[in-house]
Coordinates of C-alpha atoms in Angstrom, one line a residue:
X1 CA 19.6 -25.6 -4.1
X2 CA 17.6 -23.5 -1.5
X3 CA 14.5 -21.8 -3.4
X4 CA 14.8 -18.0 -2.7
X5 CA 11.3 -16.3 -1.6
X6 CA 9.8 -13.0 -1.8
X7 CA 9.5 -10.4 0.8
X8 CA 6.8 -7.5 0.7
X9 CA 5.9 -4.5 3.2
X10 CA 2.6 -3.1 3.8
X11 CA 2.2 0.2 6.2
X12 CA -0.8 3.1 6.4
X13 CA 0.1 6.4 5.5
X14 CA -1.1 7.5 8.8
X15 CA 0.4 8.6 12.1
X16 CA 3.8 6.5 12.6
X17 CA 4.4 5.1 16.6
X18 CA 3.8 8.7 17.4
X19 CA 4.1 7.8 21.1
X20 CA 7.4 6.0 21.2
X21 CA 10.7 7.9 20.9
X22 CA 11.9 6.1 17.5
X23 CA 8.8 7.5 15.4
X24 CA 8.7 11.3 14.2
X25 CA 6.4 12.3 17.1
X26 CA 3.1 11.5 14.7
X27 CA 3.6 13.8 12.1
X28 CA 5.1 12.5 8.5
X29 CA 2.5 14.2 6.5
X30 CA 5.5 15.4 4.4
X31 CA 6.4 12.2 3.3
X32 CA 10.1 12.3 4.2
X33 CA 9.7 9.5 7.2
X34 CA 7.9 7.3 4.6
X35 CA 10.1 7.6 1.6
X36 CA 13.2 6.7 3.9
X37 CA 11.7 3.9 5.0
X38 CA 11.1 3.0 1.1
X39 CA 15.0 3.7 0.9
X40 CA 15.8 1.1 3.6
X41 CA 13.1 -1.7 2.2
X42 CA 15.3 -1.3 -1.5
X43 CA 18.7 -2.0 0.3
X44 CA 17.0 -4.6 1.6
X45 CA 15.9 -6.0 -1.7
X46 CA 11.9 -6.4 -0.7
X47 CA 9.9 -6.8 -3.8
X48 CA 7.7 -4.3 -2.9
X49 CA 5.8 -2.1 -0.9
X50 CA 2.0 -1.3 -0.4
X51 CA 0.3 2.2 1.0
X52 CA -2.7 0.7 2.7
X53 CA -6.1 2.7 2.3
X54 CA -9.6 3.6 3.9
X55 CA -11.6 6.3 3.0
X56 CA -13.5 7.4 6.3
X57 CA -13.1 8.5 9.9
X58 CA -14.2 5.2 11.8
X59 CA -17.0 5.5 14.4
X60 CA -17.3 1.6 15.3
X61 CA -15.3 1.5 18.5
X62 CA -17.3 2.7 21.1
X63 CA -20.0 4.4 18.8
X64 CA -18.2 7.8 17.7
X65 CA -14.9 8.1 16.0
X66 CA -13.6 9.4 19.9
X67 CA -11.4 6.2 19.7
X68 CA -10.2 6.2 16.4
X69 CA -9.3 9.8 16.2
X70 CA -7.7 9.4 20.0
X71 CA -5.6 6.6 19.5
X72 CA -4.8 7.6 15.4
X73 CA -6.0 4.4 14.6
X74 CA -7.1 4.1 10.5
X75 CA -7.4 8.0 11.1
X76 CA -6.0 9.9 10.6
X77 CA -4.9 8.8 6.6
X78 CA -3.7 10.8 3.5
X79 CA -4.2 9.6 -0.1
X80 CA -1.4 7.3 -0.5
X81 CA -1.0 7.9 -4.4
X82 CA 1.1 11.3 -3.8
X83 CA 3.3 9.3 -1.8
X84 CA 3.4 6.2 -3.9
X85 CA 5.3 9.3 -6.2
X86 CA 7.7 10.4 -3.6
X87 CA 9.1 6.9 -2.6
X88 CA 9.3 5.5 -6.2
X89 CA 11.2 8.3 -7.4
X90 CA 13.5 8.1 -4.3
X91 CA 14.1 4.6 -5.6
X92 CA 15.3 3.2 -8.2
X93 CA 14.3 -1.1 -8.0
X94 CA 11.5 -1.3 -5.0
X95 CA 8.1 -2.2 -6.4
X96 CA 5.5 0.7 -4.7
X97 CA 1.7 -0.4 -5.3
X98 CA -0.7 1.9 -3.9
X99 CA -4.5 0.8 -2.7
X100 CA -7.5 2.3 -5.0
X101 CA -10.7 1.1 -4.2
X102 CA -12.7 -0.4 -7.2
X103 CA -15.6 1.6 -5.3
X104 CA -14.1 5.5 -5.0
X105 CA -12.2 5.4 -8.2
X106 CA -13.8 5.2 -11.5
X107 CA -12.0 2.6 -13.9
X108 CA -11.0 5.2 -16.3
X109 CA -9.1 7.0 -13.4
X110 CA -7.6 4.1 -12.1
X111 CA -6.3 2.8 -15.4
X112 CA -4.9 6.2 -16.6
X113 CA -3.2 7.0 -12.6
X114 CA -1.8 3.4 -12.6
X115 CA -0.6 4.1 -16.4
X116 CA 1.0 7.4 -15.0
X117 CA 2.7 6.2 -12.1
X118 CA 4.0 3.4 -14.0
X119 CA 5.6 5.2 -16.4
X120 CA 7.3 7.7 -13.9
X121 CA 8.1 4.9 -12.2
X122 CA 10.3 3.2 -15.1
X123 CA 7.9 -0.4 -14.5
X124 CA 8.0 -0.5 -10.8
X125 CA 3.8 0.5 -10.4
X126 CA 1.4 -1.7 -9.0
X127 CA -2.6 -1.5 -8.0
X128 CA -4.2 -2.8 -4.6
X129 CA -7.2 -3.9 -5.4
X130 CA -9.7 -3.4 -2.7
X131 CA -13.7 -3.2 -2.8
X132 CA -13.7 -1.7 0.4
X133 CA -15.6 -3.3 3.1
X134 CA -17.0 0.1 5.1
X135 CA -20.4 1.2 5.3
X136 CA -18.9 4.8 6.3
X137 CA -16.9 5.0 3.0
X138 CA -19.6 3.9 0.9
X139 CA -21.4 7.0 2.0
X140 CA -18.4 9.1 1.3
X141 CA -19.4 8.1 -2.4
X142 CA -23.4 8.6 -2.6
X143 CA -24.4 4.9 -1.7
X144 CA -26.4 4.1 1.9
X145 CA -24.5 0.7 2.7
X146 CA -22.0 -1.4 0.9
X147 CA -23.5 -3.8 -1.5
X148 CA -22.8 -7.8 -0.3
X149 CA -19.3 -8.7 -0.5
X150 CA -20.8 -11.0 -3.3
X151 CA -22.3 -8.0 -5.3
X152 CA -18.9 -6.0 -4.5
X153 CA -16.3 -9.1 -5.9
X154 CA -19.2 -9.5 -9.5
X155 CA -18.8 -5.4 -9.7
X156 CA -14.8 -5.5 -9.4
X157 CA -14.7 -8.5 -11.8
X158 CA -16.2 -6.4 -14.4
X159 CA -14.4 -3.3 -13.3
X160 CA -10.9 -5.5 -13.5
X161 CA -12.0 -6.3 -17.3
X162 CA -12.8 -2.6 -17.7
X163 CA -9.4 -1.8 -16.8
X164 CA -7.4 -4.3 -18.7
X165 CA -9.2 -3.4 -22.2
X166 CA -7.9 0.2 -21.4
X167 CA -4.6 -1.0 -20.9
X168 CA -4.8 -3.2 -23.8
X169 CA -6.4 -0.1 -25.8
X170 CA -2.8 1.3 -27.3
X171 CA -1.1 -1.1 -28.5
X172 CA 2.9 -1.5 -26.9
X173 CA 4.3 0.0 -30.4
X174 CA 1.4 2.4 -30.7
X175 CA 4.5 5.5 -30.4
X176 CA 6.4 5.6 -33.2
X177 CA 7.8 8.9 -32.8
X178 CA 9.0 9.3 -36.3
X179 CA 10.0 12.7 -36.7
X180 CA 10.4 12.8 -40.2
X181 CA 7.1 11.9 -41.3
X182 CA 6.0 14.1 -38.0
X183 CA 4.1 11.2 -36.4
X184 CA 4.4 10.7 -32.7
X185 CA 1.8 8.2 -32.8
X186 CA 0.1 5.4 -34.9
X187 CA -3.5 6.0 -34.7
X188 CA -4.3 2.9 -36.2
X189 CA -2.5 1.5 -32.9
X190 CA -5.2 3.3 -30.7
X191 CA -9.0 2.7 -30.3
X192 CA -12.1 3.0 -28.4
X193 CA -13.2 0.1 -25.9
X194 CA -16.5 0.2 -26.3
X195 CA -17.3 -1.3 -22.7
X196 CA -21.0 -1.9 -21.5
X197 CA -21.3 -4.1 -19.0
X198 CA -24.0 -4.4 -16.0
X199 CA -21.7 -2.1 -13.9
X200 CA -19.7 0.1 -15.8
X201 CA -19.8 1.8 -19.6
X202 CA -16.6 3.2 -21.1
X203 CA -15.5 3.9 -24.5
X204 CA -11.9 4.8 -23.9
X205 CA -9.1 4.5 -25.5
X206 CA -7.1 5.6 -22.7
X207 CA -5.1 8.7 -23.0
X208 CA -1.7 7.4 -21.9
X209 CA 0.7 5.9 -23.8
X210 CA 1.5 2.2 -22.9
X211 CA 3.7 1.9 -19.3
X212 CA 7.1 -0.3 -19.1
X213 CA 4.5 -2.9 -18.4
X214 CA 1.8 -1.7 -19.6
X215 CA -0.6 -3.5 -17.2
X216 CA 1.2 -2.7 -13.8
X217 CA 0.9 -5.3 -11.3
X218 CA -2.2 -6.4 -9.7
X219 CA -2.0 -6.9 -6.1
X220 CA -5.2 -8.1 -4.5
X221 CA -6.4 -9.7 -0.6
X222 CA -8.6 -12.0 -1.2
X223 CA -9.4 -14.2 2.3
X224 CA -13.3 -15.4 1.9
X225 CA -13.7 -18.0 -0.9
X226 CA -14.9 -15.6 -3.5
X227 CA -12.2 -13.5 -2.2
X228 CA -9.9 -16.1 -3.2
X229 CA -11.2 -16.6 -6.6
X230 CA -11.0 -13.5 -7.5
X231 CA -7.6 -12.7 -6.3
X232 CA -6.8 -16.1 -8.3
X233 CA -8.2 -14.7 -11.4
X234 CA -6.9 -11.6 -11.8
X235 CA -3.4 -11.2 -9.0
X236 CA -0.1 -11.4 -9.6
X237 CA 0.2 -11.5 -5.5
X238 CA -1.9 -12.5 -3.4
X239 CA -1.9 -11.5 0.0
X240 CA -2.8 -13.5 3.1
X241 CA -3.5 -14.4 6.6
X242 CA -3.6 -17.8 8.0
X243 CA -2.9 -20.1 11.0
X244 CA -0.2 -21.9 11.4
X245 CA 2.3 -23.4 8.2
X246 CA -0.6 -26.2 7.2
X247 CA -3.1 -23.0 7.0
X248 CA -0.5 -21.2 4.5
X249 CA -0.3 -24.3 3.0
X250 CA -4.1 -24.7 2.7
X251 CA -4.2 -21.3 1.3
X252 CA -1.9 -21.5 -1.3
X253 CA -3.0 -24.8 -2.3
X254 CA -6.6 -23.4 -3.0
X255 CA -5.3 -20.3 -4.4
X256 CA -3.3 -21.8 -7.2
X257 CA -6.1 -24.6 -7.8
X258 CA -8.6 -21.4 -8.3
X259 CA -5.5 -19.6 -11.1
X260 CA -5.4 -23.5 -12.9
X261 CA -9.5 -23.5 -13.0
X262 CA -9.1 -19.8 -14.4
X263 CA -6.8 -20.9 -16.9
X264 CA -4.0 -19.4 -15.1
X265 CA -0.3 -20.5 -14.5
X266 CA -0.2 -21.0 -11.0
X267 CA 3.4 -20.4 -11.0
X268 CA 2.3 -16.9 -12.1
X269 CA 0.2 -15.9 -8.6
X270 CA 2.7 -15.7 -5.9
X271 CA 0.8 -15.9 -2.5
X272 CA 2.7 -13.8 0.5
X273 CA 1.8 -14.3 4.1
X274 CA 1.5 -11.4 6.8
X275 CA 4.0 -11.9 9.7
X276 CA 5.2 -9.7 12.1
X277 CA 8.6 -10.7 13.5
X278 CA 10.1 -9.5 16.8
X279 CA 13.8 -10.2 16.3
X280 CA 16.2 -9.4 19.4
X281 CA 20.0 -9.9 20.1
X282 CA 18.6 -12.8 22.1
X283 CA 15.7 -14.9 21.9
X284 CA 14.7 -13.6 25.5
X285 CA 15.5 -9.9 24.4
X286 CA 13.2 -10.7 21.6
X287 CA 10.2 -12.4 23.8
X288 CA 10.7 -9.7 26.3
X289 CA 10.0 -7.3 23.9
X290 CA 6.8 -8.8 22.2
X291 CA 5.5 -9.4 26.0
X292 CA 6.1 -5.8 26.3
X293 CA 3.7 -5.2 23.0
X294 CA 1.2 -7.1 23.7
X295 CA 0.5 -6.7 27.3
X296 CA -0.4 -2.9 27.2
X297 CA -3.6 -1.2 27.5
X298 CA -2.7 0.7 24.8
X299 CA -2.0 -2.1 22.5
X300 CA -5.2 -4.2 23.4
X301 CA -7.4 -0.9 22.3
X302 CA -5.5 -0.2 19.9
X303 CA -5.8 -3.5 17.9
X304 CA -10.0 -3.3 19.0
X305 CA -10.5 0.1 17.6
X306 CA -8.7 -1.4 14.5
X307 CA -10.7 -4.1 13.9
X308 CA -14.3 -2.4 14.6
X309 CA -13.1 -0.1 11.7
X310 CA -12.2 -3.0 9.9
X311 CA -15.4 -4.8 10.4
X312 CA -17.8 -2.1 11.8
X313 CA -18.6 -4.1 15.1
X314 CA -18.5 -2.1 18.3
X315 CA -15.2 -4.3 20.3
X316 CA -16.0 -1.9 23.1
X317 CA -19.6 -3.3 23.9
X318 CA -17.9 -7.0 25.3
X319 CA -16.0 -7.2 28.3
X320 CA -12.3 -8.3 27.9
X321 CA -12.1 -10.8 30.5
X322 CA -15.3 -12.5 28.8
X323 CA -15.1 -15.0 25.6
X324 CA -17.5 -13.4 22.7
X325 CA -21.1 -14.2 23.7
X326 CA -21.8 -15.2 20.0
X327 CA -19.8 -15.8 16.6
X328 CA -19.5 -12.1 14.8
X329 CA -20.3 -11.7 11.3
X330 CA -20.2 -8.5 9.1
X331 CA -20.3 -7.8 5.8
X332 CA -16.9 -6.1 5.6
X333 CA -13.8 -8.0 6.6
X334 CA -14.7 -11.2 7.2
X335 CA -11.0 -13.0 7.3
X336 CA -9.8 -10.3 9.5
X337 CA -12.1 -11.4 12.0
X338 CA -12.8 -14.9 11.8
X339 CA -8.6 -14.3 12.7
X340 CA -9.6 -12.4 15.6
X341 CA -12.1 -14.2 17.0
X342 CA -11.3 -18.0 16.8
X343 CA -14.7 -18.9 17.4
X344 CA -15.0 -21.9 19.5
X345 CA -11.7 -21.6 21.3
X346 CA -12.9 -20.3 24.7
X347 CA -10.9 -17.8 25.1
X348 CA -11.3 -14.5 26.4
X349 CA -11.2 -11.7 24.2
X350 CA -8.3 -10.1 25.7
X351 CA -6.3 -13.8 25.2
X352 CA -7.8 -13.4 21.7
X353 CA -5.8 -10.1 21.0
X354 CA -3.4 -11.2 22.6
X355 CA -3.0 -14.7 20.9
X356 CA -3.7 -13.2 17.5
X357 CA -1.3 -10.2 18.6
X358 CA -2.8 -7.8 15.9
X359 CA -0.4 -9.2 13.5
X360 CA 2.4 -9.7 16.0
X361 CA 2.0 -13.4 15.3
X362 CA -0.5 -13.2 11.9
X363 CA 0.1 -16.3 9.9
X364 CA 3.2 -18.1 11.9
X365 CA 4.7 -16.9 15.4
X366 CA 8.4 -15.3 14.6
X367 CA 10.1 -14.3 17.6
X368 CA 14.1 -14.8 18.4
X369 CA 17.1 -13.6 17.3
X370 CA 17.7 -13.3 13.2
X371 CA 19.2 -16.4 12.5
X372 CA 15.9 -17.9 14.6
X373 CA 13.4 -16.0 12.9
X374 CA 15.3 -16.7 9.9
X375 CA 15.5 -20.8 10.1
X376 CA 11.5 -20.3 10.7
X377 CA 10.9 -19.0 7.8
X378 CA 12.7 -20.7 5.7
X379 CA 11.5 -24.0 6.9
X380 CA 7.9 -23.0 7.2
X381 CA 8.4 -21.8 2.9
X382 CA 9.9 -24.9 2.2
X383 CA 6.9 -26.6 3.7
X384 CA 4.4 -24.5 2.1
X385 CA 5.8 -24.6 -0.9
X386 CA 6.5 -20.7 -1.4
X387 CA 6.2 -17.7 -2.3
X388 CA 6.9 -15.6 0.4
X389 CA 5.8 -13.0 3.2
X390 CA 4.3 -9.8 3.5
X391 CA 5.6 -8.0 7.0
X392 CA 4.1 -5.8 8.5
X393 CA 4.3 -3.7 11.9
X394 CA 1.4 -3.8 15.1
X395 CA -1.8 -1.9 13.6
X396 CA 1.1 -0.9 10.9
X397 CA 2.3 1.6 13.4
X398 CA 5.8 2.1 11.9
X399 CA 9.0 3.2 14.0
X400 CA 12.8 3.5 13.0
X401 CA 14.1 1.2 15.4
X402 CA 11.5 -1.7 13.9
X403 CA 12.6 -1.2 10.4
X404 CA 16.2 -1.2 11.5
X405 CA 15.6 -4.8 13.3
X406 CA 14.8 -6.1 9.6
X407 CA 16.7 -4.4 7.5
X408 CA 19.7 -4.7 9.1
X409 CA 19.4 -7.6 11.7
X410 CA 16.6 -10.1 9.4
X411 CA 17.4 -9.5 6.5
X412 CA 21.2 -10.2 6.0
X413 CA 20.1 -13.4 8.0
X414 CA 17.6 -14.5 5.1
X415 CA 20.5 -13.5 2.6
X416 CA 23.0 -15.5 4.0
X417 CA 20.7 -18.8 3.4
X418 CA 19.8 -17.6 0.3
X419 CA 16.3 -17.3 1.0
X420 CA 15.9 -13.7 -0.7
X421 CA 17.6 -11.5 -2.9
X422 CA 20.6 -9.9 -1.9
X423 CA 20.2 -7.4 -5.3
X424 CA 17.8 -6.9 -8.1
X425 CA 18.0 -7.8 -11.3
X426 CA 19.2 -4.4 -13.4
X427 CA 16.0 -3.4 -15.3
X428 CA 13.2 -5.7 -13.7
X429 CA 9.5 -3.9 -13.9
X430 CA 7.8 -4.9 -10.7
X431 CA 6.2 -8.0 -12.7
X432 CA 9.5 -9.5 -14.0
X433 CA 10.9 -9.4 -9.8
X434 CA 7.4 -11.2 -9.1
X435 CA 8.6 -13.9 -11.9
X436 CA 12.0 -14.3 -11.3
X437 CA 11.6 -17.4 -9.3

């Protein structure tokens, strides 16, 4: 029997491919571009959605945030909670997680907006968990620098705990509601947390009452190796970047050895990979496109200024037609650029965009018609050994005619090989989809 996968979707709430003519011309501040394409993902049967998240103008790429701000790369962004709102209640199955940085948002606000959103969400919440990896944000919020990615991972282990005592702080028949009596709510049910911990203090309880899940679902990016652990620990999905089916294979593998060590059911952390498929009606239509992608100017910067905001190193000081002149390292993302920058391979760091494609290729090259792209997947899960794949667009510029070539040319291709859902289980929460198979 052919084992079914998941399928997620990850896009910025930023300018869409305000230069093409199948965008909305770079302005979806309203939310209505965003919450269609939520509409589309659901008749598709994804598991779920994620609103991406930075919190500062970049100034990496060629020193000032010229770049950035030029090209709407990373910035402009709006908060991506608000429209986490809008698309879930335009839906009625699609999972919506939203990104909230363990370092802007204090625990107690995190716990009691996830809470929130879960319960106007009928169970269909989840939480991004980043540390954010920006020296620029981290002075957004009173600190200098970022602490090490080490000091960030201890903090948001303690902050994770923080938040799951909160949850856990009513219990799930806490409302009683009895109207005779004239009790909405056991008190006995409710209590204080009492946290102190090197990081954070909180005595909760937590003012909401418990959520369809109560804890939504934890959605996490771990790529370095304490990365990994965490995400292991604590995840319900992972999400991931790797070369090639034995790297997804690696990956997973290590994952669900770090969940066993934690005490975890492996079974329980479903790992998706980010692809970016290029589906035509023809496999030369499709190639012809993506060599179309990847060849612009526009492109090449583009996928430059997003990294230096990604990792804070200036992509503008080395010369394209030149390999790097050393192996980068940076205290922010390190996966995303060890991806990058292949160290050791020779080649130039316009091949190197081009290779990596921004995400065009990410962890396994997809390119041909549906039933092609398809096949590739499924025999690359199969291989791996599940759970799925997180797609995504080039520096998640989003455009109607892209979603179109999934929804409606990809997907019913997965469906007819029974590779992924073709409709939801009536009253999943975002958790029980994750679980399913």
């Amino acid at each position: 029997m052919t084992q079914k996968f998941h399928l997620s979707f990850i896009f910025n709430f930023t300018p869409d491919d305000w230069q093409g003519p199948f965008g909305t011309g770079g302005y979806p501040w309203d939310g209505r571009f965003y919450t269609e394409v939520a509409q589309d993902l659901e008749r598709a049967c994804f598991d779920y959605v994620i609103i991406e998240d930075k919190l500062m103008v970049p100034e990496a790429y060629g020193g000032s945030s010229e770049r950035a701000l030029r090209q709407g790369i990373v910035a402009p962004k709006h908060d991506p909670v608000p429209l986490a709102a809008a698309m879930g209640l335009a839906t009625s199955h699609l999972g919506i997680v939203a990104t909230l940085s363990t370092m802007a948002y204090p625990p107690f606000i995190t716990a009691r907006l996830s809470s929130t959103m879960d319960s106007m969400l009928g169970g269909r919440f989840g939480w991004n968990i980043v540390t954010s990896a920006e020296n620029l944000a981290a002075q957004n919020f009173g600190l200098e620098e970022l602490p090490t990615r080490d000091a960030r991972y201890a903090a948001a282990d303690e902050y994770v705990e923080v938040v799951r005592q909160l949850f856990a702080s009513w219990d799930a028949d806490a409302v009683v509601l009895d109207r005779e009596k004239g009790i909405y709510a056991d008190h006995t049910k409710v209590r204080p947390i009492h946290f102190k911990g090197e990081h954070f203090s909180v005595r909760g309880p937590l003012n909401t009452v418990p959520s369809p899940q109560h804890r939504p679902a934890f959605i996490q990016a771990g790529a370095s190796p304490r990365g990994r652990r965490f995400a292991a620990r604590n995840a319900d999905s992972v999400i991931a970047i790797a070369n090639g089916v034995s790297g997804m294979k690696q990956f997973r593998d290590d994952v669900r050895k770090h969940a066993e060590a934690a005490g975890r059911d492996p079974d329980e952390v479903k790992v998706l990979f980010c692809v970016t498929p290029t589906v035509g009606e023809t496999e030369q239509e499709a190639r012809d496109k993506y060599e179309r992608t990847v060849s612009s100017p526009q492109f090449i910067h583009d996928i430059l200024a997003e990294t230096s905001a990604l990792t804070e190193i200036d992509f503008a000081q080395f010369d394209l037609d030149k390999p790097l002149p050393y192996r980068l390292e940076t205290n922010g993302e390190q996966g995303s650029l060890d991806q990058l920058q292949q160290w050791g391979s020779g080649k130039t760091l316009r091949e190197l965009v081009i290779d990596g494609a921004g995400g065009l290729v990410s962890s396994l090259e997809l390119i041909g018609t549906p039933d092609q792209v398809a096949e590739k997947m499924g025999a690359a899960m199969e291989e791996v050994g599940g759970d799925g794949f997180m797609l995504t667009t080039p520096v998640l510029r989003l455009n109607r005619r892209w979603i179109a070539d999934i929804t409606d040319g990809l997907i019913p291709a997965l469906q007819r090989r029974g590779l992924t859902r073709s409709a939801y289980t009536p009253g999943n929460t975002l958790r029980q989809n994750l679980a399913e198979f």
